[in-house]
Coordinates of C-alpha atoms in Angstrom, one line a residue:
M1 CA -44.7 -18.1 -32.4
A2 CA -44.9 -20.0 -29.9
P3 CA -42.2 -22.9 -30.5
A4 CA -39.9 -20.1 -31.1
A5 CA -40.2 -18.1 -27.8
A6 CA -39.8 -21.5 -25.7
L7 CA -36.4 -22.2 -27.5
L8 CA -35.4 -18.6 -27.1
L9 CA -35.7 -18.9 -23.3
A10 CA -34.3 -22.7 -23.2
C11 CA -30.8 -20.9 -24.9
A12 CA -31.4 -18.0 -22.9
V13 CA -31.1 -20.0 -19.7
A14 CA -28.5 -22.8 -21.0
A15 CA -26.5 -19.5 -21.6
L16 CA -27.0 -18.5 -17.7
A17 CA -26.2 -21.9 -16.5
C18 CA -22.8 -22.0 -18.5
L19 CA -22.2 -18.4 -17.0
A20 CA -22.9 -18.9 -13.2
L21 CA -20.3 -22.5 -13.9
A22 CA -17.7 -20.6 -15.7
D23 CA -14.4 -20.9 -13.8
P24 CA -10.9 -19.7 -14.8
P25 CA -9.2 -22.2 -16.4
A26 CA -6.9 -25.3 -14.5
S27 CA -3.5 -23.2 -14.8
E28 CA -4.0 -20.5 -13.5
Q29 CA -6.1 -22.5 -10.3
T30 CA -3.0 -24.1 -9.6
A31 CA -0.5 -21.2 -10.4
L32 CA -2.6 -19.9 -7.2
L33 CA -2.4 -23.0 -5.1
A34 CA 1.4 -23.3 -6.3
F35 CA 1.9 -20.0 -4.7
L36 CA 0.0 -20.3 -1.5
A37 CA 1.8 -23.5 -0.6
A38 CA 5.0 -22.6 -1.4
V39 CA 4.9 -18.5 1.1
P40 CA 4.1 -19.5 4.7
H41 CA 1.2 -17.6 5.4
E42 CA 0.0 -16.9 9.1
R43 CA -3.8 -16.3 7.9
K44 CA -6.2 -19.2 7.0
L45 CA -7.8 -18.4 3.2
G46 CA -9.8 -21.4 3.1
W47 CA -8.4 -21.9 -0.4
S48 CA -9.4 -25.4 -1.9
A49 CA -9.5 -26.5 -4.9
S50 CA -12.8 -28.0 -4.5
T51 CA -14.3 -24.5 -5.2
P52 CA -14.0 -22.4 -7.9
A53 CA -11.0 -19.9 -7.2
C54 CA -13.4 -17.1 -8.4
A55 CA -15.2 -17.3 -5.0
W56 CA -11.5 -17.1 -3.2
V57 CA -10.3 -14.6 -0.7
G58 CA -8.5 -11.9 -2.2
V59 CA -9.1 -12.8 -5.8
T60 CA -11.4 -11.0 -8.4
C61 CA -12.0 -13.1 -12.0
D62 CA -13.9 -10.8 -15.0
A63 CA -17.2 -10.7 -15.4
A64 CA -17.6 -13.9 -16.9
N65 CA -15.5 -15.6 -14.3
S66 CA -13.0 -17.1 -17.0
T67 CA -9.6 -15.7 -15.6
V68 CA -8.5 -14.0 -12.7
V69 CA -7.6 -10.1 -13.0
K70 CA -7.2 -9.0 -9.2
L71 CA -5.2 -10.9 -6.4
R72 CA -5.1 -8.5 -3.3
L73 CA -3.7 -10.2 -0.1
P74 CA -2.8 -7.5 2.0
G75 CA -1.3 -7.9 5.3
I76 CA -1.9 -11.9 5.8
G77 CA 1.3 -12.5 6.9
L78 CA 2.9 -13.7 3.9
V79 CA 6.8 -14.8 4.7
G80 CA 9.5 -15.3 1.9
P81 CA 10.1 -15.5 -1.7
I82 CA 7.2 -15.2 -4.4
L83 CA 8.8 -18.5 -6.3
P84 CA 8.8 -18.2 -10.3
G85 CA 6.1 -19.9 -11.9
T86 CA 3.5 -19.8 -9.7
L87 CA 2.0 -15.7 -9.7
G88 CA 3.2 -14.9 -13.4
R89 CA 1.3 -17.7 -15.0
L90 CA -1.7 -15.7 -14.3
A91 CA -1.4 -14.2 -18.1
N92 CA -4.4 -11.9 -17.5
L93 CA -3.4 -10.6 -13.9
Q94 CA -3.8 -6.6 -13.7
V95 CA -3.8 -5.8 -10.1
L96 CA -1.0 -7.6 -7.5
S97 CA -1.0 -6.5 -4.4
L98 CA 1.1 -8.0 -1.4
R99 CA 1.7 -5.3 0.7
A100 CA 1.9 -5.1 4.2
N101 CA 3.2 -8.6 4.8
R102 CA 7.2 -10.1 4.9
V103 CA 7.6 -11.3 1.2
S104 CA 11.5 -10.9 0.7
G105 CA 13.6 -11.9 -1.9
T106 CA 14.3 -10.3 -5.6
I107 CA 10.7 -9.4 -8.0
P108 CA 10.8 -12.5 -10.0
D109 CA 11.1 -12.0 -13.9
D110 CA 7.6 -13.4 -15.0
L111 CA 6.0 -10.7 -13.0
L112 CA 7.3 -8.5 -15.4
R113 CA 6.2 -10.2 -18.2
L114 CA 2.2 -9.6 -17.2
S115 CA 1.5 -7.6 -20.3
A116 CA -1.7 -7.1 -18.6
L117 CA -0.6 -5.5 -15.9
R118 CA -1.7 -2.3 -14.6
S119 CA -1.0 -2.0 -10.7
L120 CA 1.8 -3.5 -8.2
F121 CA 1.5 -3.1 -4.3
L122 CA 4.7 -4.6 -3.2
Q123 CA 5.5 -2.2 -0.1
D124 CA 5.8 -2.6 3.6
N125 CA 7.9 -5.5 2.7
A126 CA 11.0 -6.9 2.6
V127 CA 12.0 -7.6 -1.1
S128 CA 15.6 -6.7 -1.5
G129 CA 17.5 -6.5 -4.6
A130 CA 17.3 -4.3 -7.7
I131 CA 14.6 -3.2 -9.5
P132 CA 14.8 -5.3 -13.0
P133 CA 15.3 -3.5 -16.1
G134 CA 12.1 -5.4 -17.1
V135 CA 10.6 -3.4 -15.9
S136 CA 9.8 -1.8 -18.9
G137 CA 8.0 -4.7 -20.9
L138 CA 5.0 -3.9 -18.6
A139 CA 3.3 -1.5 -21.1
A140 CA 0.0 -1.2 -19.2
L141 CA 1.8 -0.5 -16.1
E142 CA -0.3 2.9 -13.7
R143 CA 1.3 2.3 -10.8
L144 CA 3.8 0.5 -8.9
V145 CA 5.1 1.2 -5.4
L146 CA 7.6 -0.7 -3.7
S147 CA 8.3 1.5 -0.8
H148 CA 9.9 0.6 2.7
N149 CA 11.6 -2.6 1.0
N150 CA 15.8 -3.3 0.9
L151 CA 15.6 -2.8 -3.0
S152 CA 19.4 -1.7 -3.9
G153 CA 21.2 0.1 -6.8
P154 CA 20.2 2.7 -9.4
I155 CA 16.7 3.5 -10.9
P156 CA 16.0 1.4 -14.0
F157 CA 16.0 4.6 -16.8
A158 CA 13.5 2.1 -18.3
L159 CA 10.5 3.3 -16.4
G160 CA 10.9 6.9 -18.2
G161 CA 9.5 4.4 -21.0
L162 CA 6.6 3.7 -19.0
A163 CA 3.8 6.1 -21.2
A164 CA 0.8 4.7 -19.0
L165 CA 2.7 5.3 -15.7
R166 CA 0.4 7.9 -13.1
A167 CA 1.9 6.8 -9.8
L168 CA 6.0 5.7 -8.7
R169 CA 6.5 5.4 -5.4
L170 CA 10.5 3.8 -3.8
D171 CA 10.7 5.8 -1.2
G172 CA 12.3 4.0 2.0
N173 CA 15.3 2.0 0.4
W174 CA 18.5 1.6 -0.6
L175 CA 18.4 3.2 -3.9
S176 CA 21.5 4.7 -5.0
G177 CA 22.7 6.7 -8.4
K178 CA 21.2 9.5 -10.1
I179 CA 17.2 9.8 -10.6
P180 CA 16.3 9.4 -14.1
S181 CA 14.5 11.7 -16.1
I182 CA 10.7 10.7 -16.5
A183 CA 9.2 12.7 -18.5
N184 CA 5.8 11.4 -18.7
P185 CA 3.0 14.2 -18.5
G186 CA 0.7 12.0 -16.9
L187 CA 2.9 11.1 -13.6
R188 CA 0.8 12.4 -10.3
A189 CA 2.4 11.2 -7.9
F190 CA 6.0 10.4 -7.2
N191 CA 8.1 9.8 -4.4
V192 CA 12.3 8.2 -3.8
S193 CA 12.7 9.8 -0.5
N194 CA 14.9 8.5 2.3
N195 CA 17.5 6.4 -0.3
M196 CA 20.6 7.1 -1.8
L197 CA 20.6 8.8 -4.1
N198 CA 22.4 11.5 -5.7
G199 CA 23.0 14.5 -8.7
S200 CA 20.5 17.4 -9.7
I201 CA 16.7 16.4 -9.9
P202 CA 15.9 16.3 -13.6
R203 CA 13.8 19.2 -15.1
A204 CA 11.0 17.3 -15.7
L205 CA 10.9 15.7 -11.8
S206 CA 11.4 19.6 -10.4
R207 CA 7.4 20.1 -10.3
F208 CA 7.1 17.7 -7.3
P209 CA 7.3 18.9 -2.9
T210 CA 10.6 19.0 -1.7
D211 CA 9.4 15.9 0.9
T212 CA 10.1 13.9 -2.6
F213 CA 13.4 13.9 -2.6
A214 CA 14.4 14.2 1.0
G215 CA 16.4 12.2 3.0
N216 CA 18.9 11.7 0.0
L217 CA 21.9 13.9 1.2
Q218 CA 23.9 14.2 -2.1
L219 CA 20.6 15.5 -4.1
C220 CA 20.9 18.9 -4.9
G221 CA 18.9 21.4 -8.1
T222 CA 14.6 22.0 -7.8
P223 CA 12.9 22.1 -5.2
L224 CA 16.1 21.3 -3.4
P225 CA 18.8 23.9 -2.8
P226 CA 20.9 24.5 -6.1
C227 CA 23.9 22.7 -6.9
S228 CA 26.8 24.0 -6.0
P229 CA 30.2 22.6 -7.6
F230 CA 34.0 22.6 -5.6
F231 CA 35.7 24.3 -9.0
P232 CA 34.2 26.7 -11.2
S233 CA 33.8 25.7 -14.5
P234 CA 35.8 27.5 -17.3
A235 CA 34.1 30.7 -18.4
P236 CA 32.3 30.9 -21.8
G237 CA 34.6 31.2 -24.9
M238 CA 37.5 29.3 -22.8
G239 CA 38.9 26.1 -24.4
P240 CA 41.8 23.7 -23.4
S241 CA 43.9 25.8 -25.9
D242 CA 43.2 29.5 -25.0
G243 CA 46.4 31.0 -24.3
A244 CA 48.5 27.8 -26.2
P245 CA 51.1 28.4 -28.9
G246 CA 48.7 28.8 -32.4
G247 CA 45.7 29.4 -29.7
T248 CA 43.7 32.9 -30.0
G249 CA 46.3 34.5 -28.3
R250 CA 44.3 34.6 -25.2
K251 CA 46.4 34.3 -21.3
K252 CA 45.3 31.7 -19.2
K253 CA 44.2 32.8 -16.2
K254 CA 46.1 31.1 -13.5
L255 CA 44.5 30.6 -9.5
S256 CA 47.3 32.0 -7.0
T257 CA 48.3 29.6 -4.7
A258 CA 46.8 31.2 -1.5
A259 CA 43.1 30.1 -3.6
I260 CA 44.6 26.5 -4.4
V261 CA 44.9 26.2 -0.5
G262 CA 41.7 27.8 0.3
I263 CA 39.7 25.2 -2.5
I264 CA 42.0 22.8 -0.7
V265 CA 40.8 23.4 2.9
A266 CA 37.2 23.6 2.0
A267 CA 36.6 20.9 0.3
V268 CA 38.2 18.8 2.9
A269 CA 36.1 20.2 5.2
V270 CA 33.2 19.4 2.9
A271 CA 34.0 16.0 2.7
L272 CA 34.7 15.2 6.1
L273 CA 31.2 17.2 7.2
L274 CA 29.4 14.7 4.3
L275 CA 30.9 11.8 5.4
L276 CA 29.5 12.5 9.0
L277 CA 26.2 13.3 8.1
A278 CA 26.1 10.3 6.2
I279 CA 27.0 8.1 9.0
V280 CA 24.6 10.0 11.3
F281 CA 22.1 9.1 8.5
C282 CA 22.2 5.7 7.7
C283 CA 22.6 4.4 11.8
K284 CA 19.2 6.9 12.1
K285 CA 18.2 4.9 8.7
R286 CA 19.0 1.2 10.4
A287 CA 17.4 2.2 13.4
R288 CA 13.9 3.3 11.5
R289 CA 14.2 0.4 9.6
G290 CA 14.7 -2.2 12.9
A291 CA 11.7 0.0 14.5
R292 CA 9.8 -0.8 11.6
M293 CA 10.5 -4.5 11.2
E294 CA 9.4 -5.0 14.8
G295 CA 6.1 -4.1 14.2
P296 CA 2.7 -6.6 14.9
K297 CA 3.3 -10.0 12.6
G298 CA 6.9 -7.9 11.6
T299 CA 5.3 -5.6 9.1
A300 CA 6.8 -3.0 8.4
A301 CA 4.0 -0.2 8.9
A302 CA 2.4 0.0 12.6
V303 CA -1.4 0.8 12.4
G304 CA -2.7 3.8 14.5
Q305 CA 1.5 4.7 15.3
T306 CA 2.3 7.9 15.2
G307 CA 6.0 9.9 15.1
T308 CA 7.5 7.2 12.7
T309 CA 10.1 9.3 10.7
R310 CA 8.2 7.7 7.2
P311 CA 5.1 8.2 6.7
P312 CA 2.5 5.8 5.8
A313 CA 2.3 5.2 2.0
A314 CA -0.3 8.5 0.7
S315 CA 0.3 7.4 -2.8
G316 CA 0.4 4.4 -5.0
E317 CA -1.8 1.3 -4.1
G318 CA -3.9 4.4 -3.0
T319 CA -1.5 7.4 -4.6
G320 CA -2.3 10.9 -6.3
T321 CA -5.8 10.2 -8.5
A322 CA -5.7 6.3 -8.1
S323 CA -7.4 6.0 -5.2
S324 CA -10.7 3.9 -6.0
P325 CA -9.0 0.8 -5.8
K326 CA -8.8 -1.5 -2.1
D327 CA -5.0 -1.0 -1.7
D328 CA -5.0 2.9 -2.6
A329 CA -4.1 4.7 0.4
G330 CA -7.1 7.3 0.7
T331 CA -7.3 10.0 3.1
S332 CA -8.1 9.3 6.4
G333 CA -12.0 10.1 8.0
A334 CA -14.1 10.3 10.9
V335 CA -12.3 6.7 11.1
A336 CA -8.8 7.2 11.3
A337 CA -9.4 10.2 13.8
A338 CA -10.9 7.3 16.0
G339 CA -8.6 4.6 15.4
G340 CA -5.1 6.5 15.0
G341 CA -3.1 8.2 17.5
T342 CA -2.8 6.4 20.2
G343 CA 0.8 5.1 20.0
E344 CA 0.3 1.4 20.6
T345 CA 0.8 -1.5 17.7
S346 CA -2.3 -4.2 17.4
R347 CA -4.3 -5.6 15.3
L348 CA -7.7 -5.9 14.0
V349 CA -9.2 -9.2 15.4
F350 CA -12.2 -11.1 13.6
V351 CA -14.3 -13.3 16.0
G352 CA -17.2 -15.9 15.0
K353 CA -17.6 -16.5 11.2
S354 CA -15.9 -13.6 10.1
A355 CA -12.4 -15.2 9.3
G356 CA -13.1 -14.6 5.5
Y357 CA -13.0 -11.1 5.5
S358 CA -9.8 -9.4 3.4
F359 CA -9.8 -5.8 5.3
D360 CA -7.3 -5.2 7.9
L361 CA -7.2 -2.4 10.7
E362 CA -5.4 -0.3 8.0
D363 CA -8.1 -0.8 5.3
L364 CA -10.2 0.5 8.3
L365 CA -8.0 3.6 9.1
R366 CA -7.8 4.9 5.2
A367 CA -11.8 4.4 4.9
S368 CA -13.7 7.5 3.8
A369 CA -16.3 7.9 7.1
E370 CA -19.4 9.7 8.0
V371 CA -21.1 9.5 11.4
L372 CA -24.0 8.0 11.9
G373 CA -25.1 8.5 15.6
K374 CA -23.3 8.7 19.2
G375 CA -25.4 7.0 22.4
S376 CA -23.8 6.2 25.9
A377 CA -21.7 3.7 24.6
G378 CA -19.9 5.8 22.1
T379 CA -20.5 6.6 18.6
S380 CA -20.6 4.8 15.2
Y381 CA -19.1 5.6 11.6
K382 CA -20.2 4.3 8.4
A383 CA -16.8 3.4 7.0
V384 CA -16.7 2.6 3.4
L385 CA -13.4 0.5 2.4
E386 CA -11.7 1.1 -1.0
E387 CA -12.3 -2.4 -2.3
G388 CA -16.2 -1.2 -1.9
T389 CA -16.9 -2.7 1.6
T390 CA -19.4 -1.2 3.6
V391 CA -19.1 -1.8 7.3
V392 CA -20.1 -0.2 10.8
V393 CA -17.2 0.7 13.3
K394 CA -18.4 1.8 17.0
R395 CA -16.3 3.5 18.7
L396 CA -16.3 2.6 22.4
K397 CA -15.9 5.4 25.0
E398 CA -15.5 5.2 28.5
V399 CA -14.9 1.4 28.9
A400 CA -12.6 0.4 31.4
V401 CA -12.0 -3.4 31.1
A402 CA -9.1 -5.5 31.2
Q403 CA -7.8 -6.7 27.8
R404 CA -8.2 -10.3 28.6
E405 CA -11.7 -10.0 29.7
F406 CA -13.0 -7.6 26.7
E407 CA -11.0 -10.3 24.3
A408 CA -13.2 -12.7 26.2
H409 CA -16.8 -11.2 25.5
M410 CA -15.8 -10.3 21.9
E411 CA -15.3 -14.0 21.5
A412 CA -18.4 -15.1 23.3
V413 CA -20.3 -12.0 21.7
G414 CA -18.9 -13.0 18.1
G415 CA -20.1 -16.6 18.7
V416 CA -24.0 -15.9 18.7
E417 CA -26.1 -16.7 16.5
H418 CA -30.0 -15.6 15.8
R419 CA -31.7 -13.7 12.8
N420 CA -32.9 -10.9 15.0
L421 CA -29.3 -10.6 16.1
L422 CA -26.4 -8.3 14.2
P423 CA -23.4 -10.3 15.0
V424 CA -20.0 -8.4 15.8
H425 CA -17.5 -9.0 12.7
A426 CA -14.0 -7.7 14.5
Y427 CA -12.6 -5.6 16.9
Y428 CA -9.5 -3.7 18.1
F429 CA -8.5 -3.5 21.6
S430 CA -5.7 -1.1 22.8
K431 CA -5.5 1.2 25.9
D432 CA -7.2 4.0 24.4
E433 CA -9.4 2.7 21.8
K434 CA -11.9 0.0 22.0
L435 CA -13.1 -0.4 18.2
L436 CA -16.3 -2.6 17.2
V437 CA -17.1 -3.8 13.3
Y438 CA -20.6 -4.5 12.2
D439 CA -22.0 -5.1 9.1
Y440 CA -23.8 -2.2 7.6
L441 CA -27.9 -2.3 7.0
P442 CA -28.8 0.5 4.7
A443 CA -32.5 0.7 6.4
G444 CA -30.9 2.7 9.2
S445 CA -31.1 2.0 12.8
L446 CA -33.4 0.3 15.3
S447 CA -34.6 3.7 16.9
A448 CA -35.4 4.9 13.6
M449 CA -37.4 2.2 12.3
L450 CA -39.2 2.6 15.9
H451 CA -39.9 6.5 15.9
S452 CA -39.8 7.4 12.6
Q453 CA -43.4 7.4 10.1
S454 CA -42.0 5.4 7.6
S455 CA -43.6 2.3 5.8
P456 CA -43.6 -0.3 7.9
S457 CA -42.0 -2.8 4.8
L458 CA -38.6 -0.7 5.3
L459 CA -38.6 -2.6 8.9
Q460 CA -36.0 -5.7 9.2
P461 CA -35.8 -8.2 12.2
K462 CA -31.6 -7.0 12.4
L463 CA -30.9 -5.3 15.7
Y464 CA -27.7 -4.3 16.5
C465 CA -25.7 -6.5 19.3
I466 CA -25.3 -4.4 22.5
A467 CA -21.2 -5.6 23.9

């Protein structure tokens, strides 16, 4: 029995060693490196062929580290189009998020051949052209978020055939034509506001609120005002042959000259009014688009900014019921109350050895949070990001210091390394708000460790670094 047990143990150790050394196929690693090399980016990611692809920033593999299943690169300053033959070679990709960058060009056709793709988040970019009809090939697609881009043309009827679709956000584009009937009962989040759509709203989509369709001047029907044609339709039973020889003998009703003139005058007046409203709307929309493109790093969404005409994505990557992934826009917690409403555009600055973190200020503002405690320097919040990372955000109060001095102090504090100090990973500075980001230690605060009656084994030598 002893030799058999030893053999079994050796096999188990060998299997674990093979699992630890597993890595995606070379073709997937090559595809990722080709994508990064072809698209300029402002934030360094540290991808290298000498390290396993599953350990790269923004890359997530399956449990066996045998293939790439998620790629999340939000707000890292990507500029330019997605070249065909790069991301389209990740055959098992399930989630692709490139939101809040400056991605341009059209959607590559090879992305639409990823049969395992469940979530595609490209909002707040400069993607142009039409939505390809080939989107019907994404049979597993659950969330499609293309808000705030430069897409034009009609909404493909092929979207109605995606049985797994749960969230569809196309707001803030230049889409035109009629809205196709998407009768999928599982659709929980839908938004086509601020486009150039026309016609009546399909009955299958009338269950969504009014703001879902707002900003389309030629849309009508529930939940918007009812459609009212300029000319009356024929009465029931009246056909073109009614009253004609060989017909039923009924007399054709004729409109008087005064009624015809009145209808023509009313139609001309309404047409002029619609034309004027369309011109005003287009001017305002272009102004809003120009203001959004002047945000930080050219991204379309200015974090913490108030008074915008288009709300930030509240669904999609964070749409409706699909709010569990990192890129979903969940409800703002206490951290959002700390960082929002300043009316200023700024960004989260990482210090020290924290450049590898993949979250940004928008992720903090959308994180669920709870108050850990209040002190003389400010209030601390425990923020759980949508990707699962937990950090502590300290909101400083009554800190009167110049930005240059504050930044220099943060850079100095971020470079301090000591086993008994918990370093600052990032900070945010604006006129009204100063935020510090630390790692979260589940054992509690220093005060609780010093004064509580808990077991000494819970004490840890980590202390918060007082900035």
